[in-house]
Amino acid sequence: MKKICVFDLDGTLVNSIEDIAGAVNRALKQIGRAPYPVSDYRHMVGNGMELLMQRALKEGTRQELLLLTELYQKEYLSHCCENTKPYSGILKLLNQLKQHGFLLAVLSNKPQVQSEAVVSSLFPAHTFFRIIGQRAEFPRKPAPDSLFALLASAQASKEEAWYIGDSDVDIQLGYNAGVDTIGVSWGFRGKDELKNAGAKQIVDTPLELQKQILE
């Protein structure tokens, strides 16, 4: 019997693409680089901040990369929730799952401090029993280490967990961890990427996700 639902953050719980894009673009301008259209960021995010910075810089020195990263972190933390909101139906979904006794958690490749800032700004206190973002002690998703640590802290087995995400990284994580995974099509990547990654279950709305989890 399932007892915990672990969610990816960006593209799954929240639509954060405008604020991520805005912060990177402002940082790029500060080092004399051209910005990207917001739509380009849908395929630049998802693998952690380091890869996002490398993709945004494309070519440059190590010093430029470090400076861009520093500027981005400042810009993002100052503006992380100007346009970012939970997807329609997400708050109701989370409330329903909690009422049915599920533990809820967040597992993201977004840096820890950024993940906590977004969650604390947009969700009621104590919605999630734990938030794990990108941090030095764990390799990035799709490596399963962070998910295993999260389940251990909940005293839950992998058979008792759902993992929910919007990208191929999330589907790969589910396979690597041996955890039942549900792909959501409303995020940054879309249904085709989820199918190509091998997703066995894909839902189009939070209500469909609720029914899938509670059935």
PDB file of C-alpha atoms in Angstrom:
ATOM      1  CA  MET A   1       0.000   0.000   0.000  1.00  0.00           C
ATOM      2  CA  LYS A   2       1.305   3.419  -0.968  1.00  0.00           C
ATOM      3  CA  LYS A   3       1.958   5.970   1.755  1.00  0.00           C
ATOM      4  CA  ILE A   4       4.185   8.688   0.275  1.00  0.00           C
ATOM      5  CA  CYS A   5       4.062  10.871  -2.839  1.00  0.00           C
ATOM      6  CA  VAL A   6       7.315  12.496  -3.932  1.00  0.00           C
ATOM      7  CA  PHE A   7       7.021  15.354  -6.408  1.00  0.00           C
ATOM      8  CA  ASP A   8       9.417  17.055  -8.746  1.00  0.00           C
ATOM      9  CA  LEU A   9       9.093  20.834  -8.340  1.00  0.00           C
ATOM     10  CA  ASP A  10       9.570  22.872 -11.533  1.00  0.00           C
ATOM     11  CA  GLY A  11       7.145  21.855 -14.266  1.00  0.00           C
ATOM     12  CA  THR A  12       5.295  19.493 -11.926  1.00  0.00           C
ATOM     13  CA  LEU A  13       4.065  21.456  -8.921  1.00  0.00           C
ATOM     14  CA  VAL A  14       4.852  24.968 -10.145  1.00  0.00           C
ATOM     15  CA  ASN A  15       5.152  26.812 -13.443  1.00  0.00           C
ATOM     16  CA  SER A  16       8.421  28.603 -12.816  1.00  0.00           C
ATOM     17  CA  ILE A  17       9.780  28.980 -16.331  1.00  0.00           C
ATOM     18  CA  GLU A  18       9.307  32.760 -16.593  1.00  0.00           C
ATOM     19  CA  ASP A  19      11.173  33.490 -13.372  1.00  0.00           C
ATOM     20  CA  ILE A  20      14.009  31.097 -14.206  1.00  0.00           C
ATOM     21  CA  ALA A  21      14.335  32.556 -17.700  1.00  0.00           C
ATOM     22  CA  GLY A  22      14.157  36.109 -16.402  1.00  0.00           C
ATOM     23  CA  ALA A  23      16.894  35.535 -13.837  1.00  0.00           C
ATOM     24  CA  VAL A  24      19.235  33.837 -16.316  1.00  0.00           C
ATOM     25  CA  ASN A  25      18.621  36.501 -18.955  1.00  0.00           C
ATOM     26  CA  ARG A  26      19.347  39.329 -16.532  1.00  0.00           C
ATOM     27  CA  ALA A  27      22.545  37.577 -15.477  1.00  0.00           C
ATOM     28  CA  LEU A  28      23.553  37.072 -19.113  1.00  0.00           C
ATOM     29  CA  LYS A  29      23.052  40.746 -19.879  1.00  0.00           C
ATOM     30  CA  GLN A  30      25.294  41.673 -16.955  1.00  0.00           C
ATOM     31  CA  ILE A  31      28.192  39.795 -18.561  1.00  0.00           C
ATOM     32  CA  GLY A  32      27.444  41.102 -22.036  1.00  0.00           C
ATOM     33  CA  ARG A  33      25.682  38.037 -23.410  1.00  0.00           C
ATOM     34  CA  ALA A  34      22.422  37.921 -25.330  1.00  0.00           C
ATOM     35  CA  PRO A  35      19.267  36.634 -23.627  1.00  0.00           C
ATOM     36  CA  TYR A  36      17.179  33.686 -24.805  1.00  0.00           C
ATOM     37  CA  PRO A  37      13.434  33.499 -25.485  1.00  0.00           C
ATOM     38  CA  VAL A  38      11.523  32.109 -22.529  1.00  0.00           C
ATOM     39  CA  SER A  39      10.429  29.116 -24.620  1.00  0.00           C
ATOM     40  CA  ASP A  40      14.059  28.003 -25.049  1.00  0.00           C
ATOM     41  CA  TYR A  41      14.359  27.429 -21.327  1.00  0.00           C
ATOM     42  CA  ARG A  42      11.879  24.558 -21.386  1.00  0.00           C
ATOM     43  CA  HIS A  43      14.688  22.351 -22.705  1.00  0.00           C
ATOM     44  CA  MET A  44      17.505  24.035 -20.761  1.00  0.00           C
ATOM     45  CA  VAL A  45      16.179  23.345 -17.265  1.00  0.00           C
ATOM     46  CA  GLY A  46      15.719  20.074 -15.396  1.00  0.00           C
ATOM     47  CA  ASN A  47      19.294  18.877 -14.919  1.00  0.00           C
ATOM     48  CA  GLY A  48      20.401  21.240 -12.174  1.00  0.00           C
ATOM     49  CA  MET A  49      21.831  24.745 -12.017  1.00  0.00           C
ATOM     50  CA  GLU A  50      25.325  23.850 -13.225  1.00  0.00           C
ATOM     51  CA  LEU A  51      24.075  22.450 -16.524  1.00  0.00           C
ATOM     52  CA  LEU A  52      21.599  25.314 -16.897  1.00  0.00           C
ATOM     53  CA  MET A  53      24.485  27.775 -16.616  1.00  0.00           C
ATOM     54  CA  GLN A  54      26.592  25.814 -19.113  1.00  0.00           C
ATOM     55  CA  ARG A  55      23.745  25.719 -21.598  1.00  0.00           C
ATOM     56  CA  ALA A  56      23.086  29.429 -21.195  1.00  0.00           C
ATOM     57  CA  LEU A  57      26.749  30.422 -21.587  1.00  0.00           C
ATOM     58  CA  LYS A  58      27.449  27.909 -24.394  1.00  0.00           C
ATOM     59  CA  GLU A  59      31.042  29.049 -24.855  1.00  0.00           C
ATOM     60  CA  GLY A  60      33.150  30.945 -22.360  1.00  0.00           C
ATOM     61  CA  THR A  61      35.797  30.741 -19.699  1.00  0.00           C
ATOM     62  CA  ARG A  62      35.509  29.073 -16.319  1.00  0.00           C
ATOM     63  CA  GLN A  63      35.608  32.534 -14.774  1.00  0.00           C
ATOM     64  CA  GLU A  64      32.645  33.647 -16.894  1.00  0.00           C
ATOM     65  CA  LEU A  65      30.711  30.547 -15.865  1.00  0.00           C
ATOM     66  CA  LEU A  66      31.346  31.179 -12.187  1.00  0.00           C
ATOM     67  CA  LEU A  67      30.345  34.828 -12.534  1.00  0.00           C
ATOM     68  CA  LEU A  68      27.180  33.932 -14.433  1.00  0.00           C
ATOM     69  CA  THR A  69      26.274  31.405 -11.740  1.00  0.00           C
ATOM     70  CA  GLU A  70      26.809  33.933  -8.961  1.00  0.00           C
ATOM     71  CA  LEU A  71      24.727  36.576 -10.731  1.00  0.00           C
ATOM     72  CA  TYR A  72      21.961  34.094 -11.512  1.00  0.00           C
ATOM     73  CA  GLN A  73      21.695  32.930  -7.922  1.00  0.00           C
ATOM     74  CA  LYS A  74      21.277  36.498  -6.708  1.00  0.00           C
ATOM     75  CA  GLU A  75      18.756  37.354  -9.413  1.00  0.00           C
ATOM     76  CA  TYR A  76      16.703  34.218  -8.893  1.00  0.00           C
ATOM     77  CA  LEU A  77      16.437  34.421  -5.127  1.00  0.00           C
ATOM     78  CA  SER A  78      15.363  38.058  -5.419  1.00  0.00           C
ATOM     79  CA  HIS A  79      12.663  37.326  -7.994  1.00  0.00           C
ATOM     80  CA  CYS A  80      11.865  33.602  -7.662  1.00  0.00           C
ATOM     81  CA  CYS A  81       8.118  33.961  -7.213  1.00  0.00           C
ATOM     82  CA  GLU A  82       7.194  37.058  -9.203  1.00  0.00           C
ATOM     83  CA  ASN A  83       5.458  34.970 -11.874  1.00  0.00           C
ATOM     84  CA  THR A  84       5.787  31.455 -10.472  1.00  0.00           C
ATOM     85  CA  LYS A  85       2.568  29.813  -9.319  1.00  0.00           C
ATOM     86  CA  PRO A  86       1.343  26.309  -8.557  1.00  0.00           C
ATOM     87  CA  TYR A  87      -0.373  24.790 -11.569  1.00  0.00           C
ATOM     88  CA  SER A  88      -4.152  24.970 -11.475  1.00  0.00           C
ATOM     89  CA  GLY A  89      -5.508  22.175  -9.305  1.00  0.00           C
ATOM     90  CA  ILE A  90      -2.226  21.397  -7.532  1.00  0.00           C
ATOM     91  CA  LEU A  91      -3.136  22.875  -4.150  1.00  0.00           C
ATOM     92  CA  LYS A  92      -6.419  20.948  -4.132  1.00  0.00           C
ATOM     93  CA  LEU A  93      -4.585  17.766  -5.141  1.00  0.00           C
ATOM     94  CA  LEU A  94      -2.082  18.084  -2.314  1.00  0.00           C
ATOM     95  CA  ASN A  95      -4.826  18.780   0.205  1.00  0.00           C
ATOM     96  CA  GLN A  96      -6.757  15.700  -0.916  1.00  0.00           C
ATOM     97  CA  LEU A  97      -3.680  13.492  -0.688  1.00  0.00           C
ATOM     98  CA  LYS A  98      -2.917  14.711   2.826  1.00  0.00           C
ATOM     99  CA  GLN A  99      -6.517  14.073   3.857  1.00  0.00           C
ATOM    100  CA  HIS A 100      -6.061  10.490   2.667  1.00  0.00           C
ATOM    101  CA  GLY A 101      -2.997  10.117   4.872  1.00  0.00           C
ATOM    102  CA  PHE A 102      -0.196  10.462   2.347  1.00  0.00           C
ATOM    103  CA  LEU A 103       3.140  11.949   3.258  1.00  0.00           C
ATOM    104  CA  LEU A 104       4.210  14.518   0.664  1.00  0.00           C
ATOM    105  CA  ALA A 105       7.748  15.471  -0.311  1.00  0.00           C
ATOM    106  CA  VAL A 106       9.633  17.463  -2.941  1.00  0.00           C
ATOM    107  CA  LEU A 107      12.689  16.171  -4.801  1.00  0.00           C
ATOM    108  CA  SER A 108      14.272  18.626  -7.229  1.00  0.00           C
ATOM    109  CA  ASN A 109      17.454  19.307  -9.159  1.00  0.00           C
ATOM    110  CA  LYS A 110      16.986  22.972  -8.254  1.00  0.00           C
ATOM    111  CA  PRO A 111      19.522  24.050  -5.594  1.00  0.00           C
ATOM    112  CA  GLN A 112      18.351  23.462  -2.027  1.00  0.00           C
ATOM    113  CA  VAL A 113      18.037  27.116  -1.027  1.00  0.00           C
ATOM    114  CA  GLN A 114      16.063  27.921  -4.189  1.00  0.00           C
ATOM    115  CA  SER A 115      13.766  24.931  -3.744  1.00  0.00           C
ATOM    116  CA  GLU A 116      13.016  25.920  -0.163  1.00  0.00           C
ATOM    117  CA  ALA A 117      12.407  29.546  -1.159  1.00  0.00           C
ATOM    118  CA  VAL A 118       9.839  28.592  -3.794  1.00  0.00           C
ATOM    119  CA  VAL A 119       8.040  26.044  -1.627  1.00  0.00           C
ATOM    120  CA  SER A 120       7.868  28.313   1.421  1.00  0.00           C
ATOM    121  CA  SER A 121       6.501  31.166  -0.697  1.00  0.00           C
ATOM    122  CA  LEU A 122       3.824  29.227  -2.568  1.00  0.00           C
ATOM    123  CA  PHE A 123       2.598  26.411  -0.322  1.00  0.00           C
ATOM    124  CA  PRO A 124       1.106  26.348   3.177  1.00  0.00           C
ATOM    125  CA  ALA A 125       3.520  25.513   5.964  1.00  0.00           C
ATOM    126  CA  HIS A 126       3.938  21.793   6.662  1.00  0.00           C
ATOM    127  CA  THR A 127       2.522  20.742   3.282  1.00  0.00           C
ATOM    128  CA  PHE A 128       5.688  18.719   2.661  1.00  0.00           C
ATOM    129  CA  PHE A 129       7.448  16.725   5.332  1.00  0.00           C
ATOM    130  CA  ARG A 130      10.762  17.092   3.496  1.00  0.00           C
ATOM    131  CA  ILE A 131      12.281  19.056   0.612  1.00  0.00           C
ATOM    132  CA  ILE A 132      15.445  17.828  -1.064  1.00  0.00           C
ATOM    133  CA  GLY A 133      17.015  20.031  -3.712  1.00  0.00           C
ATOM    134  CA  GLN A 134      20.385  19.851  -5.380  1.00  0.00           C
ATOM    135  CA  ARG A 135      23.056  19.609  -2.699  1.00  0.00           C
ATOM    136  CA  ALA A 136      26.611  18.372  -2.438  1.00  0.00           C
ATOM    137  CA  GLU A 137      25.811  15.127  -0.633  1.00  0.00           C
ATOM    138  CA  PHE A 138      23.720  13.676  -3.480  1.00  0.00           C
ATOM    139  CA  PRO A 139      24.280  13.324  -7.224  1.00  0.00           C
ATOM    140  CA  ARG A 140      21.597  14.930  -9.364  1.00  0.00           C
ATOM    141  CA  LYS A 141      18.528  13.086 -10.550  1.00  0.00           C
ATOM    142  CA  PRO A 142      18.185  10.646 -12.270  1.00  0.00           C
ATOM    143  CA  ALA A 143      20.632   9.114  -9.791  1.00  0.00           C
ATOM    144  CA  PRO A 144      18.390   7.520  -7.147  1.00  0.00           C
ATOM    145  CA  ASP A 145      20.446   8.395  -4.050  1.00  0.00           C
ATOM    146  CA  SER A 146      18.404  11.412  -2.976  1.00  0.00           C
ATOM    147  CA  LEU A 147      15.127   9.545  -3.427  1.00  0.00           C
ATOM    148  CA  PHE A 148      16.404   6.631  -1.360  1.00  0.00           C
ATOM    149  CA  ALA A 149      17.453   9.048   1.406  1.00  0.00           C
ATOM    150  CA  LEU A 150      14.060  10.709   1.342  1.00  0.00           C
ATOM    151  CA  LEU A 151      12.225   7.390   1.586  1.00  0.00           C
ATOM    152  CA  ALA A 152      14.474   6.301   4.439  1.00  0.00           C
ATOM    153  CA  SER A 153      13.638   9.461   6.376  1.00  0.00           C
ATOM    154  CA  ALA A 154       9.943   8.645   5.901  1.00  0.00           C
ATOM    155  CA  GLN A 155      10.494   5.013   6.911  1.00  0.00           C
ATOM    156  CA  ALA A 156       8.923   4.056   3.601  1.00  0.00           C
ATOM    157  CA  SER A 157       9.947   1.333   1.192  1.00  0.00           C
ATOM    158  CA  LYS A 158      10.161   1.969  -2.539  1.00  0.00           C
ATOM    159  CA  GLU A 159       7.036  -0.155  -2.957  1.00  0.00           C
ATOM    160  CA  GLU A 160       5.153   2.312  -0.744  1.00  0.00           C
ATOM    161  CA  ALA A 161       6.040   5.348  -2.860  1.00  0.00           C
ATOM    162  CA  TRP A 162       4.842   7.244  -5.883  1.00  0.00           C
ATOM    163  CA  TYR A 163       7.209   9.555  -7.719  1.00  0.00           C
ATOM    164  CA  ILE A 164       5.683  12.243  -9.945  1.00  0.00           C
ATOM    165  CA  GLY A 165       7.484  14.395 -12.527  1.00  0.00           C
ATOM    166  CA  ASP A 166       7.290  16.066 -15.920  1.00  0.00           C
ATOM    167  CA  SER A 167      10.522  15.145 -17.747  1.00  0.00           C
ATOM    168  CA  ASP A 168      12.647  12.280 -18.994  1.00  0.00           C
ATOM    169  CA  VAL A 169      14.915  12.838 -15.983  1.00  0.00           C
ATOM    170  CA  ASP A 170      12.003  12.012 -13.696  1.00  0.00           C
ATOM    171  CA  ILE A 171      11.028   8.888 -15.595  1.00  0.00           C
ATOM    172  CA  GLN A 172      14.654   7.709 -15.569  1.00  0.00           C
ATOM    173  CA  LEU A 173      14.828   8.346 -11.832  1.00  0.00           C
ATOM    174  CA  GLY A 174      11.791   6.154 -11.293  1.00  0.00           C
ATOM    175  CA  TYR A 175      13.383   3.310 -13.244  1.00  0.00           C
ATOM    176  CA  ASN A 176      16.721   3.725 -11.466  1.00  0.00           C
ATOM    177  CA  ALA A 177      15.068   3.685  -8.051  1.00  0.00           C
ATOM    178  CA  GLY A 178      12.509   0.995  -8.784  1.00  0.00           C
ATOM    179  CA  VAL A 179       9.721   3.347  -7.698  1.00  0.00           C
ATOM    180  CA  ASP A 180       6.351   3.564  -9.439  1.00  0.00           C
ATOM    181  CA  THR A 181       6.382   6.812 -11.409  1.00  0.00           C
ATOM    182  CA  ILE A 182       3.686   8.958 -12.984  1.00  0.00           C
ATOM    183  CA  GLY A 183       4.509  11.474 -15.694  1.00  0.00           C
ATOM    184  CA  VAL A 184       2.557  14.721 -15.918  1.00  0.00           C
ATOM    185  CA  SER A 185       2.026  16.258 -19.342  1.00  0.00           C
ATOM    186  CA  TRP A 186       1.321  19.830 -18.190  1.00  0.00           C
ATOM    187  CA  GLY A 187       4.972  20.614 -17.452  1.00  0.00           C
ATOM    188  CA  PHE A 188       7.917  21.906 -19.456  1.00  0.00           C
ATOM    189  CA  ARG A 189       8.577  18.923 -21.717  1.00  0.00           C
ATOM    190  CA  GLY A 190       5.266  17.373 -22.768  1.00  0.00           C
ATOM    191  CA  LYS A 191       3.811  13.944 -23.360  1.00  0.00           C
ATOM    192  CA  ASP A 192       6.087  12.852 -26.223  1.00  0.00           C
ATOM    193  CA  GLU A 193       9.229  13.160 -24.121  1.00  0.00           C
ATOM    194  CA  LEU A 194       7.608  11.198 -21.312  1.00  0.00           C
ATOM    195  CA  LYS A 195       6.557   8.431 -23.709  1.00  0.00           C
ATOM    196  CA  ASN A 196      10.000   8.281 -25.304  1.00  0.00           C
ATOM    197  CA  ALA A 197      11.552   7.985 -21.843  1.00  0.00           C
ATOM    198  CA  GLY A 198       9.412   4.922 -21.170  1.00  0.00           C
ATOM    199  CA  ALA A 199       6.691   6.373 -18.966  1.00  0.00           C
ATOM    200  CA  LYS A 200       4.071   3.734 -18.223  1.00  0.00           C
ATOM    201  CA  GLN A 201       1.591   6.167 -16.704  1.00  0.00           C
ATOM    202  CA  ILE A 202       0.955   9.729 -17.914  1.00  0.00           C
ATOM    203  CA  VAL A 203      -1.763  12.078 -16.693  1.00  0.00           C
ATOM    204  CA  ASP A 204      -2.945  15.362 -18.178  1.00  0.00           C
ATOM    205  CA  THR A 205      -4.448  17.103 -15.136  1.00  0.00           C
ATOM    206  CA  PRO A 206      -3.987  17.141 -11.354  1.00  0.00           C
ATOM    207  CA  LEU A 207      -7.466  15.628 -11.026  1.00  0.00           C
ATOM    208  CA  GLU A 208      -6.393  12.666 -13.170  1.00  0.00           C
ATOM    209  CA  LEU A 209      -3.300  12.356 -11.004  1.00  0.00           C
ATOM    210  CA  GLN A 210      -5.432  12.328  -7.862  1.00  0.00           C
ATOM    211  CA  LYS A 211      -7.612   9.557  -9.260  1.00  0.00           C
ATOM    212  CA  GLN A 212      -4.559   7.542 -10.310  1.00  0.00           C
ATOM    213  CA  ILE A 213      -2.997   7.770  -6.855  1.00  0.00           C
ATOM    214  CA  LEU A 214      -6.173   7.119  -4.878  1.00  0.00           C
ATOM    215  CA  GLU A 215      -7.692   4.365  -6.994  1.00  0.00           C
TER     216      GLU A 215
END
